[in-house]
Short mmCIF file of C-alpha atoms in Angstrom, two decimals:
data_model
loop_
_atom_site.label_atom_id
_atom_site.label_comp_id
_atom_site.label_asym_id
_atom_site.label_seq_id
_atom_site.Cartn_x
_atom_site.Cartn_y
_atom_site.Cartn_z
CA UNK A 1 0.14 0.12 0.13
CA UNK A 2 1.47 3.38 -1.01
CA UNK A 3 2.23 5.71 1.99
CA UNK A 4 1.34 8.98 1.47
CA UNK A 5 3.72 11.36 2.98
CA UNK A 6 2.89 15.24 2.30
CA UNK A 7 2.47 14.91 -1.36
CA UNK A 8 5.36 12.23 -2.02
CA UNK A 9 4.37 8.63 -2.24
CA UNK A 10 6.49 5.45 -2.90
CA UNK A 11 6.40 4.15 -6.81
CA UNK A 12 7.40 0.78 -5.59
CA UNK A 13 6.22 0.06 -2.05
CA UNK A 14 7.62 -2.22 0.41
CA UNK A 15 6.18 -5.64 -0.07
CA UNK A 16 7.60 -8.82 1.90
CA UNK A 17 6.72 -11.17 -1.31
CA UNK A 18 8.77 -8.91 -3.62
CA UNK A 19 12.30 -10.36 -4.98
CA UNK A 20 13.25 -7.76 -7.24
CA UNK A 21 14.14 -4.03 -6.82
CA UNK A 22 14.34 -0.97 -9.30
CA UNK A 23 18.25 -0.28 -9.07
CA UNK A 24 18.29 2.62 -11.68
CA UNK A 25 16.69 3.95 -14.69
CA UNK A 26 18.82 4.03 -17.73
CA UNK A 27 18.46 5.21 -21.23
CA UNK A 28 18.76 2.40 -23.59
CA UNK A 29 18.39 1.07 -27.16
CA UNK A 30 16.39 -1.71 -28.37
CA UNK A 31 18.35 -4.89 -29.19
CA UNK A 32 18.27 -3.90 -32.93
CA UNK A 33 20.68 -0.92 -32.95
CA UNK A 34 19.30 2.03 -34.82
CA UNK A 35 15.93 0.53 -35.27
CA UNK A 36 12.91 2.66 -34.60
CA UNK A 37 9.55 1.18 -34.78
CA UNK A 38 8.27 2.52 -37.93
CA UNK A 39 11.10 1.60 -40.29
CA UNK A 40 10.84 -2.33 -39.99
CA UNK A 41 8.31 -4.68 -41.43
CA UNK A 42 7.42 -8.27 -40.59
CA UNK A 43 9.82 -10.90 -42.10
CA UNK A 44 6.78 -12.94 -42.77
CA UNK A 45 5.16 -12.20 -45.22
CA UNK A 46 7.25 -9.20 -46.61
CA UNK A 47 10.85 -10.69 -46.97
CA UNK A 48 9.65 -14.38 -47.38
CA UNK A 49 7.53 -13.53 -50.16
CA UNK A 50 10.13 -11.62 -51.96
CA UNK A 51 12.53 -14.42 -51.65
CA UNK A 52 9.91 -16.92 -52.94
CA UNK A 53 9.37 -14.97 -56.11
CA UNK A 54 13.16 -14.45 -56.59
CA UNK A 55 13.41 -18.33 -56.21
CA UNK A 56 10.70 -19.12 -58.65
CA UNK A 57 12.20 -16.77 -61.12
CA UNK A 58 15.79 -18.24 -60.86
CA UNK A 59 14.26 -21.92 -61.11
CA UNK A 60 12.21 -20.99 -64.12
CA UNK A 61 15.39 -19.32 -65.94
CA UNK A 62 17.65 -22.25 -64.98
CA UNK A 63 14.97 -24.71 -66.40
CA UNK A 64 14.42 -22.71 -69.63
CA UNK A 65 18.14 -22.66 -70.29
CA UNK A 66 18.69 -26.49 -69.34
CA UNK A 67 15.77 -27.17 -72.00
CA UNK A 68 17.56 -25.48 -74.68
CA UNK A 69 21.17 -25.91 -74.05
CA UNK A 70 22.94 -28.95 -73.45
CA UNK A 71 25.86 -29.43 -71.16
CA UNK A 72 29.05 -30.31 -73.21
CA UNK A 73 30.14 -33.68 -73.64
CA UNK A 74 33.17 -34.48 -75.75
CA UNK A 75 34.94 -37.86 -76.79
CA UNK A 76 35.88 -40.29 -74.08
CA UNK A 77 39.26 -39.06 -72.32
CA UNK A 78 42.20 -39.96 -74.23
CA UNK A 79 45.61 -39.63 -72.63
CA UNK A 80 47.51 -39.94 -75.91
CA UNK A 81 45.46 -37.22 -77.73
CA UNK A 82 46.20 -33.76 -76.55
CA UNK A 83 43.89 -31.08 -77.76
CA UNK A 84 45.47 -27.90 -79.03
CA UNK A 85 45.00 -25.71 -77.29
CA UNK A 86 44.14 -27.76 -73.87
CA UNK A 87 42.06 -25.03 -71.79
CA UNK A 88 41.13 -25.20 -67.94
CA UNK A 89 37.62 -24.32 -66.84
CA UNK A 90 36.63 -20.78 -68.01
CA UNK A 91 37.07 -19.18 -64.53
CA UNK A 92 40.54 -20.37 -64.49
CA UNK A 93 41.32 -19.17 -67.93
CA UNK A 94 42.66 -15.87 -66.50
CA UNK A 95 45.13 -17.89 -64.43
CA UNK A 96 46.07 -19.87 -67.52
CA UNK A 97 46.66 -16.56 -69.39
CA UNK A 98 49.09 -15.29 -66.66
CA UNK A 99 50.69 -18.80 -66.60
CA UNK A 100 51.42 -18.16 -70.20
CA UNK A 101 53.56 -15.06 -69.65
CA UNK A 102 55.24 -16.32 -66.66
CA UNK A 103 54.61 -19.64 -64.61
CA UNK A 104 55.95 -18.33 -61.16
CA UNK A 105 54.94 -14.41 -61.27
CA UNK A 106 51.66 -14.97 -63.40
CA UNK A 107 50.67 -18.51 -61.90
CA UNK A 108 51.66 -18.02 -58.41
CA UNK A 109 52.78 -14.67 -56.93
CA UNK A 110 50.25 -12.58 -58.89
CA UNK A 111 47.20 -14.98 -58.01
CA UNK A 112 48.46 -15.75 -54.50
CA UNK A 113 49.02 -12.00 -53.60
CA UNK A 114 45.43 -11.20 -55.00
CA UNK A 115 43.74 -13.48 -52.77
CA UNK A 116 45.63 -12.61 -49.66
CA UNK A 117 44.78 -8.93 -50.57
CA UNK A 118 41.30 -9.78 -51.26
CA UNK A 119 40.69 -11.71 -48.01
CA UNK A 120 42.61 -8.99 -45.85
CA UNK A 121 40.73 -6.00 -47.65
CA UNK A 122 38.60 -5.21 -44.46
CA UNK A 123 41.69 -4.79 -42.20
CA UNK A 124 43.62 -2.74 -44.71
CA UNK A 125 40.96 -0.37 -45.63
CA UNK A 126 40.84 2.05 -42.96
CA UNK A 127 38.61 4.86 -44.57
CA UNK A 128 35.57 5.12 -42.42
CA UNK A 129 33.06 5.85 -45.13
CA UNK A 130 31.18 3.28 -47.01
CA UNK A 131 30.42 5.36 -50.16
CA UNK A 132 32.65 4.56 -53.09
CA UNK A 133 33.00 8.18 -53.87
CA UNK A 134 34.65 8.39 -50.18
CA UNK A 135 37.23 5.94 -51.02
CA UNK A 136 38.01 6.62 -54.59
CA UNK A 137 41.51 4.93 -54.72
CA UNK A 138 40.48 1.51 -53.44
CA UNK A 139 37.15 1.65 -55.76
CA UNK A 140 39.44 2.19 -58.64
CA UNK A 141 41.91 -0.49 -57.73
CA UNK A 142 39.01 -3.06 -57.02
CA UNK A 143 37.33 -1.91 -60.33
CA UNK A 144 40.53 -2.49 -62.45
CA UNK A 145 41.02 -5.98 -60.44
CA UNK A 146 37.37 -6.97 -61.74
CA UNK A 147 38.13 -5.66 -65.23
CA UNK A 148 41.36 -7.33 -65.63
CA UNK A 149 39.70 -10.60 -64.32
CA UNK A 150 37.14 -10.44 -67.10
CA UNK A 151 39.34 -9.20 -69.75
CA UNK A 152 41.95 -12.20 -69.13
CA UNK A 153 39.08 -14.65 -68.82
CA UNK A 154 37.70 -13.47 -72.38
CA UNK A 155 40.97 -13.58 -74.05
CA UNK A 156 41.78 -17.11 -72.70
CA UNK A 157 38.20 -18.17 -73.83
CA UNK A 158 38.03 -16.75 -77.23
CA UNK A 159 41.43 -15.38 -78.21
CA UNK A 160 43.64 -18.28 -77.67
CA UNK A 161 44.34 -21.11 -80.37
CA UNK A 162 46.59 -23.76 -81.18
CA UNK A 163 49.93 -23.26 -79.10
CA UNK A 164 48.11 -20.41 -77.28
CA UNK A 165 48.58 -18.30 -80.11
CA UNK A 166 46.50 -15.16 -80.28
CA UNK A 167 43.42 -15.56 -82.70
CA UNK A 168 40.60 -13.69 -83.68
CA UNK A 169 37.46 -15.67 -82.98
CA UNK A 170 35.19 -14.00 -85.96
CA UNK A 171 37.87 -15.01 -88.27
CA UNK A 172 38.22 -18.26 -87.23
CA UNK A 173 42.15 -18.48 -87.75
CA UNK A 174 45.33 -17.51 -86.11
CA UNK A 175 46.67 -13.92 -86.59
CA UNK A 176 50.40 -15.06 -85.86
CA UNK B 1 -9.03 -8.67 -53.04
CA UNK B 2 -6.97 -8.43 -49.62
CA UNK B 3 -9.93 -9.46 -47.93
CA UNK B 4 -10.12 -12.74 -49.94
CA UNK B 5 -6.52 -13.39 -49.18
CA UNK B 6 -7.00 -13.00 -45.57
CA UNK B 7 -10.12 -15.08 -45.52
CA UNK B 8 -7.93 -17.72 -47.31
CA UNK B 9 -5.03 -17.69 -45.43
CA UNK B 10 -7.10 -18.00 -42.22
CA UNK B 11 -8.99 -21.01 -43.75
CA UNK B 12 -5.79 -22.89 -44.77
CA UNK B 13 -3.54 -21.67 -41.45
CA UNK B 14 -6.37 -21.34 -38.80
CA UNK B 15 -6.88 -25.09 -38.08
CA UNK B 16 -5.31 -27.66 -35.70
CA UNK B 17 -3.58 -29.18 -38.26
CA UNK B 18 -1.72 -26.49 -39.22
CA UNK B 19 -0.91 -25.46 -35.84
CA UNK B 20 0.20 -28.89 -34.84
CA UNK B 21 2.96 -28.78 -37.88
CA UNK B 22 4.13 -25.39 -37.29
CA UNK B 23 3.87 -24.60 -33.73
CA UNK B 24 2.41 -21.16 -34.65
CA UNK B 25 -0.69 -19.26 -34.76
CA UNK B 26 -2.28 -18.33 -38.03
CA UNK B 27 0.08 -15.85 -39.60
CA UNK B 28 -2.56 -13.20 -40.06
CA UNK B 29 -1.78 -11.70 -36.79
CA UNK B 30 1.69 -9.96 -36.16
CA UNK B 31 2.05 -12.33 -33.35
CA UNK B 32 1.23 -15.39 -35.77
CA UNK B 33 3.83 -13.97 -38.17
CA UNK B 34 6.52 -13.78 -35.48
CA UNK B 35 5.67 -17.29 -34.48
CA UNK B 36 5.87 -18.50 -37.98
CA UNK B 37 9.52 -17.35 -37.90
CA UNK B 38 11.02 -18.10 -34.44
CA UNK B 39 9.02 -21.31 -33.79
CA UNK B 40 10.30 -22.74 -37.26
CA UNK B 41 13.73 -24.36 -37.09
CA UNK B 42 14.49 -23.46 -40.70
CA UNK B 43 13.08 -19.92 -40.41
CA UNK B 44 14.70 -18.86 -37.07
CA UNK B 45 17.83 -17.66 -38.45
CA UNK B 46 15.73 -14.72 -39.81
CA UNK B 47 14.69 -11.85 -37.46
CA UNK B 48 11.26 -11.45 -36.88
CA UNK B 49 11.17 -7.97 -38.43
CA UNK B 50 13.46 -6.77 -40.98
CA UNK B 51 14.32 -3.19 -41.78
CA UNK B 52 12.34 -1.91 -44.87
CA UNK B 53 15.34 -0.57 -46.79
CA UNK B 54 16.98 -4.02 -46.51
CA UNK B 55 14.03 -5.41 -49.04
CA UNK B 56 15.00 -3.10 -51.97
CA UNK B 57 15.99 -5.22 -54.59
CA UNK B 58 18.44 -2.76 -56.32
CA UNK B 59 20.58 -2.72 -53.28
CA UNK B 60 21.32 -6.41 -53.08
CA UNK B 61 20.08 -7.66 -56.33
CA UNK B 62 19.26 -11.04 -54.48
CA UNK B 63 22.89 -12.22 -55.08
CA UNK B 64 23.73 -13.65 -51.85
CA UNK B 65 20.28 -15.37 -51.94
CA UNK B 66 20.50 -16.67 -55.41
CA UNK B 67 23.98 -18.07 -54.86
CA UNK B 68 22.56 -20.03 -51.76
CA UNK B 69 19.34 -21.10 -53.85
CA UNK B 70 21.45 -22.48 -56.60
CA UNK B 71 23.77 -24.18 -54.03
CA UNK B 72 20.56 -25.91 -52.91
CA UNK B 73 19.43 -26.74 -56.56
CA UNK B 74 23.05 -28.15 -57.03
CA UNK B 75 22.33 -30.65 -54.19
CA UNK B 76 18.95 -31.48 -55.43
CA UNK B 77 20.02 -32.24 -58.93
CA UNK B 78 23.41 -33.70 -57.65
CA UNK B 79 22.14 -36.52 -55.57
CA UNK B 80 19.99 -38.30 -58.31
CA UNK B 81 22.99 -37.84 -60.62
CA UNK B 82 24.88 -39.73 -57.99
CA UNK B 83 22.46 -42.71 -58.41
CA UNK B 84 23.61 -43.02 -61.92
CA UNK B 85 27.24 -41.87 -61.97
CA UNK B 86 29.93 -44.44 -61.36
CA UNK B 87 33.51 -42.95 -60.59
CA UNK B 88 35.64 -45.35 -62.41
CA UNK B 89 37.70 -44.38 -65.72
CA UNK B 90 35.85 -47.41 -67.44
CA UNK B 91 32.46 -46.28 -66.45
CA UNK B 92 32.13 -42.63 -65.77
CA UNK B 93 31.81 -41.41 -69.58
CA UNK B 94 29.34 -44.54 -70.00
CA UNK B 95 27.18 -43.06 -67.23
CA UNK B 96 27.15 -39.60 -69.11
CA UNK B 97 25.78 -41.42 -72.21
CA UNK B 98 23.36 -43.44 -70.08
CA UNK B 99 22.18 -39.93 -68.64
CA UNK B 100 21.64 -38.79 -72.29
CA UNK B 101 20.06 -41.57 -73.77
CA UNK B 102 18.53 -44.00 -70.96
CA UNK B 103 17.77 -42.06 -68.00
CA UNK B 104 14.33 -40.17 -68.04
CA UNK B 105 14.98 -36.73 -67.72
CA UNK B 106 18.92 -37.60 -67.29
CA UNK B 107 20.13 -35.03 -69.86
CA UNK B 108 17.76 -32.35 -68.31
CA UNK B 109 19.08 -33.31 -64.78
CA UNK B 110 22.80 -32.92 -65.77
CA UNK B 111 22.06 -29.54 -67.97
CA UNK B 112 20.51 -28.07 -64.79
CA UNK B 113 23.44 -29.23 -62.63
CA UNK B 114 26.01 -27.91 -65.07
CA UNK B 115 24.26 -24.61 -65.76
CA UNK B 116 23.53 -23.96 -61.96
CA UNK B 117 27.41 -24.59 -61.26
CA UNK B 118 28.37 -21.87 -63.87
CA UNK B 119 25.67 -19.42 -62.71
CA UNK B 120 26.85 -19.98 -59.05
CA UNK B 121 30.47 -18.84 -59.61
CA UNK B 122 28.94 -15.92 -61.38
CA UNK B 123 26.71 -14.93 -58.72
CA UNK B 124 29.00 -15.33 -55.87
CA UNK B 125 31.63 -13.20 -57.75
CA UNK B 126 28.93 -10.63 -58.38
CA UNK B 127 27.74 -11.04 -54.87
CA UNK B 128 31.35 -10.11 -53.61
CA UNK B 129 31.43 -6.91 -55.88
CA UNK B 130 28.07 -5.74 -54.61
CA UNK B 131 29.36 -5.99 -50.96
CA UNK B 132 32.56 -4.02 -51.92
CA UNK B 133 30.80 -1.41 -53.81
CA UNK B 134 28.22 -0.98 -50.82
CA UNK B 135 31.16 -0.83 -48.42
CA UNK B 136 29.29 -3.79 -46.51
CA UNK B 137 32.56 -5.24 -45.59
CA UNK B 138 33.39 -2.56 -42.96
CA UNK B 139 33.25 -2.78 -39.31
CA UNK B 140 31.39 -4.97 -37.64
CA UNK B 141 31.32 -7.02 -40.79
CA UNK B 142 34.98 -7.48 -41.54
CA UNK B 143 35.16 -11.31 -40.66
CA UNK B 144 31.95 -12.03 -42.64
CA UNK B 145 33.98 -10.68 -45.65
CA UNK B 146 36.59 -13.29 -44.94
CA UNK B 147 34.32 -15.99 -44.57
CA UNK B 148 32.84 -14.75 -48.16
CA UNK B 149 36.26 -15.26 -49.55
CA UNK B 150 36.62 -18.74 -48.52
CA UNK B 151 33.20 -19.54 -49.78
CA UNK B 152 34.29 -17.99 -53.22
CA UNK B 153 37.26 -20.37 -53.11
CA UNK B 154 34.84 -23.52 -52.04
CA UNK B 155 32.84 -22.37 -54.94
CA UNK B 156 35.60 -22.55 -57.39
CA UNK B 157 36.63 -25.68 -55.68
CA UNK B 158 33.40 -27.45 -56.27
CA UNK B 159 33.15 -26.46 -59.88
CA UNK B 160 36.80 -27.57 -60.72
CA UNK B 161 36.19 -30.90 -58.97
CA UNK B 162 32.88 -31.67 -60.85
CA UNK B 163 34.53 -30.64 -63.94
CA UNK B 164 36.47 -33.86 -63.96
CA UNK B 165 33.86 -35.91 -63.45
CA UNK B 166 32.28 -36.82 -67.19
CA UNK B 167 35.63 -38.01 -67.91
CA UNK B 168 35.48 -36.71 -71.54
CA UNK B 169 38.44 -35.07 -73.32
CA UNK B 170 37.24 -31.45 -72.08
CA UNK B 171 37.14 -32.79 -68.58
CA UNK B 172 40.44 -34.48 -68.60
CA UNK B 173 42.57 -31.80 -70.18
CA UNK B 174 41.23 -29.05 -68.22
CA UNK B 175 41.91 -30.69 -64.96
CA UNK B 176 45.64 -31.71 -66.57
CA UNK B 177 46.04 -28.01 -67.12
CA UNK B 178 44.46 -26.86 -63.99
CA UNK B 179 46.48 -29.13 -61.84
CA UNK B 180 49.74 -28.35 -63.51
CA UNK B 181 49.21 -24.86 -62.67
CA UNK B 182 49.05 -25.75 -58.80
CA UNK B 183 52.52 -27.73 -59.37
CA UNK B 184 54.24 -24.10 -60.13
CA UNK B 185 53.85 -23.28 -56.41
CA UNK B 186 57.60 -23.48 -55.02
CA UNK B 187 58.29 -26.24 -52.53
CA UNK B 188 54.76 -27.29 -51.88
CA UNK B 189 53.21 -27.35 -55.15
CA UNK B 190 54.50 -30.76 -56.72
CA UNK B 191 53.52 -32.51 -53.57
CA UNK B 192 49.95 -30.70 -53.51
CA UNK B 193 49.29 -31.86 -57.02
CA UNK B 194 50.55 -35.36 -56.26
CA UNK B 195 48.23 -35.61 -53.22
CA UNK B 196 45.36 -34.05 -55.22
CA UNK B 197 45.38 -36.32 -58.20
CA UNK B 198 46.59 -39.27 -56.28
CA UNK B 199 49.65 -39.76 -58.82
CA UNK B 200 51.71 -38.10 -61.23
CA UNK B 201 49.17 -38.24 -63.79
CA UNK B 202 45.15 -37.38 -63.68
CA UNK B 203 43.88 -41.06 -63.81
CA UNK B 204 41.56 -43.32 -61.58
CA UNK B 205 43.12 -41.75 -58.20
CA UNK B 206 42.42 -38.46 -59.52
CA UNK B 207 38.54 -39.33 -60.50
CA UNK B 208 37.91 -40.93 -57.40
CA UNK B 209 39.64 -38.05 -55.38
CA UNK B 210 37.89 -35.45 -57.17
CA UNK B 211 34.37 -37.38 -56.63
CA UNK B 212 34.67 -37.68 -53.01
CA UNK B 213 35.65 -33.81 -52.67
CA UNK B 214 33.10 -32.93 -55.00
CA UNK B 215 30.25 -34.92 -53.43
CA UNK B 216 31.18 -34.98 -49.79
CA UNK B 217 34.24 -32.94 -48.66
CA UNK B 218 33.69 -29.46 -50.38
CA UNK B 219 29.86 -29.40 -50.03
CA UNK B 220 29.99 -30.34 -46.16
CA UNK B 221 32.87 -27.36 -45.89
CA UNK B 222 30.63 -24.99 -47.85
CA UNK B 223 27.53 -25.92 -45.50
CA UNK B 224 29.54 -25.11 -42.48
CA UNK B 225 31.02 -21.96 -43.93
CA UNK B 226 27.52 -20.85 -44.98
CA UNK B 227 25.65 -21.38 -41.53
CA UNK B 228 29.01 -19.11 -40.20
CA UNK B 229 28.11 -16.56 -42.98
CA UNK B 230 24.48 -16.32 -42.48
CA UNK B 231 24.60 -16.16 -38.66
CA UNK B 232 27.09 -13.57 -38.98
CA UNK B 233 24.72 -11.45 -40.97
CA UNK B 234 22.30 -11.73 -38.10
CA UNK B 235 24.77 -11.22 -35.39
CA UNK B 236 26.36 -8.12 -37.23
CA UNK B 237 22.91 -6.52 -37.37
CA UNK B 238 21.37 -7.65 -40.48
CA UNK B 239 22.31 -6.65 -43.91
CA UNK B 240 24.39 -3.24 -44.26
CA UNK B 241 22.06 -0.14 -44.86
CA UNK B 242 21.66 1.23 -48.18
CA UNK B 243 24.04 4.03 -48.88
#
């Protein structure tokens, strides 16, 4: 029972059964930092419906492609008959292109260093801002890294013929 | 229209069977929608609520999610392929021919597996680019980027080991070229190549090793890394805010 003492009263009256007490009132945040009530929506249905739609689209596209295009299958593997040129899977053709220039520098040092720098990127980049315009140097370096990768893969895929010579695909022959 | 959907969902979800299966009230109330997430073993890695701006398609392009979906599709198509495939140099190529000419929908199965694998390499790469350009690898998400780089390496490893299995000219020489690049690494390279292909040349040893790596070791490693990857997204406060 609140005891009224000249205008004051106890918010939490004494109670022999009480096993808790108010220690302090602190300003706090909700467990999700920077979350305010109005900028969130329920995961079900808002997020899950979108993921479902995206999944159906991806599966439909994959099925359509697979109905039209057949996976490649060449002759039975033959150790005595080396194709010229012998090519690695497409995503390693940039690597093969580099190996063509130098086995040690192109095949080991450059890709090894790139992979290490890629993994260590968050610890090397000390710029506080997330926007690419606020970390221009890194953005340029990364973009060049991507473009070089793509260009090397395209060269390895389409512009390399017998003996890894440079060819022009639409002429179907060797330039050199 | 909204009323029809509401009535329909109440009809489907507001009964004892639904409640016994999903341990959740009908998801027409916010309470039911919350329970649908956190009372479900597969969904409870999601938060009950997400930021509105995290849903914007042009921020993520669904690239991480699509990569994961493709991984699931690769498992779903990969298991029936294992029913027909024999990892021996005498029978592997015949398995490919059987899939094409004998097994119902065998060719479609193999096509889907092949194209999904190529697509996954591309989406994982693009996902990495998106995370870079949005600066999402910054604190507190630094380590999740590192996990992502490992997942990229695992994706390439999965694709590379699968490349050998058809045992045709394309497979054989691509793996011969690919593994010879590994042998250029000073000191460790030649031994690594020897252990990887189980001999000096790509043969039965390499085929069996690649098969085991492709169907057991690397998928398992990828699943474990993905679990860490997704858990960290949640722990690091959901996906980063749009710029």
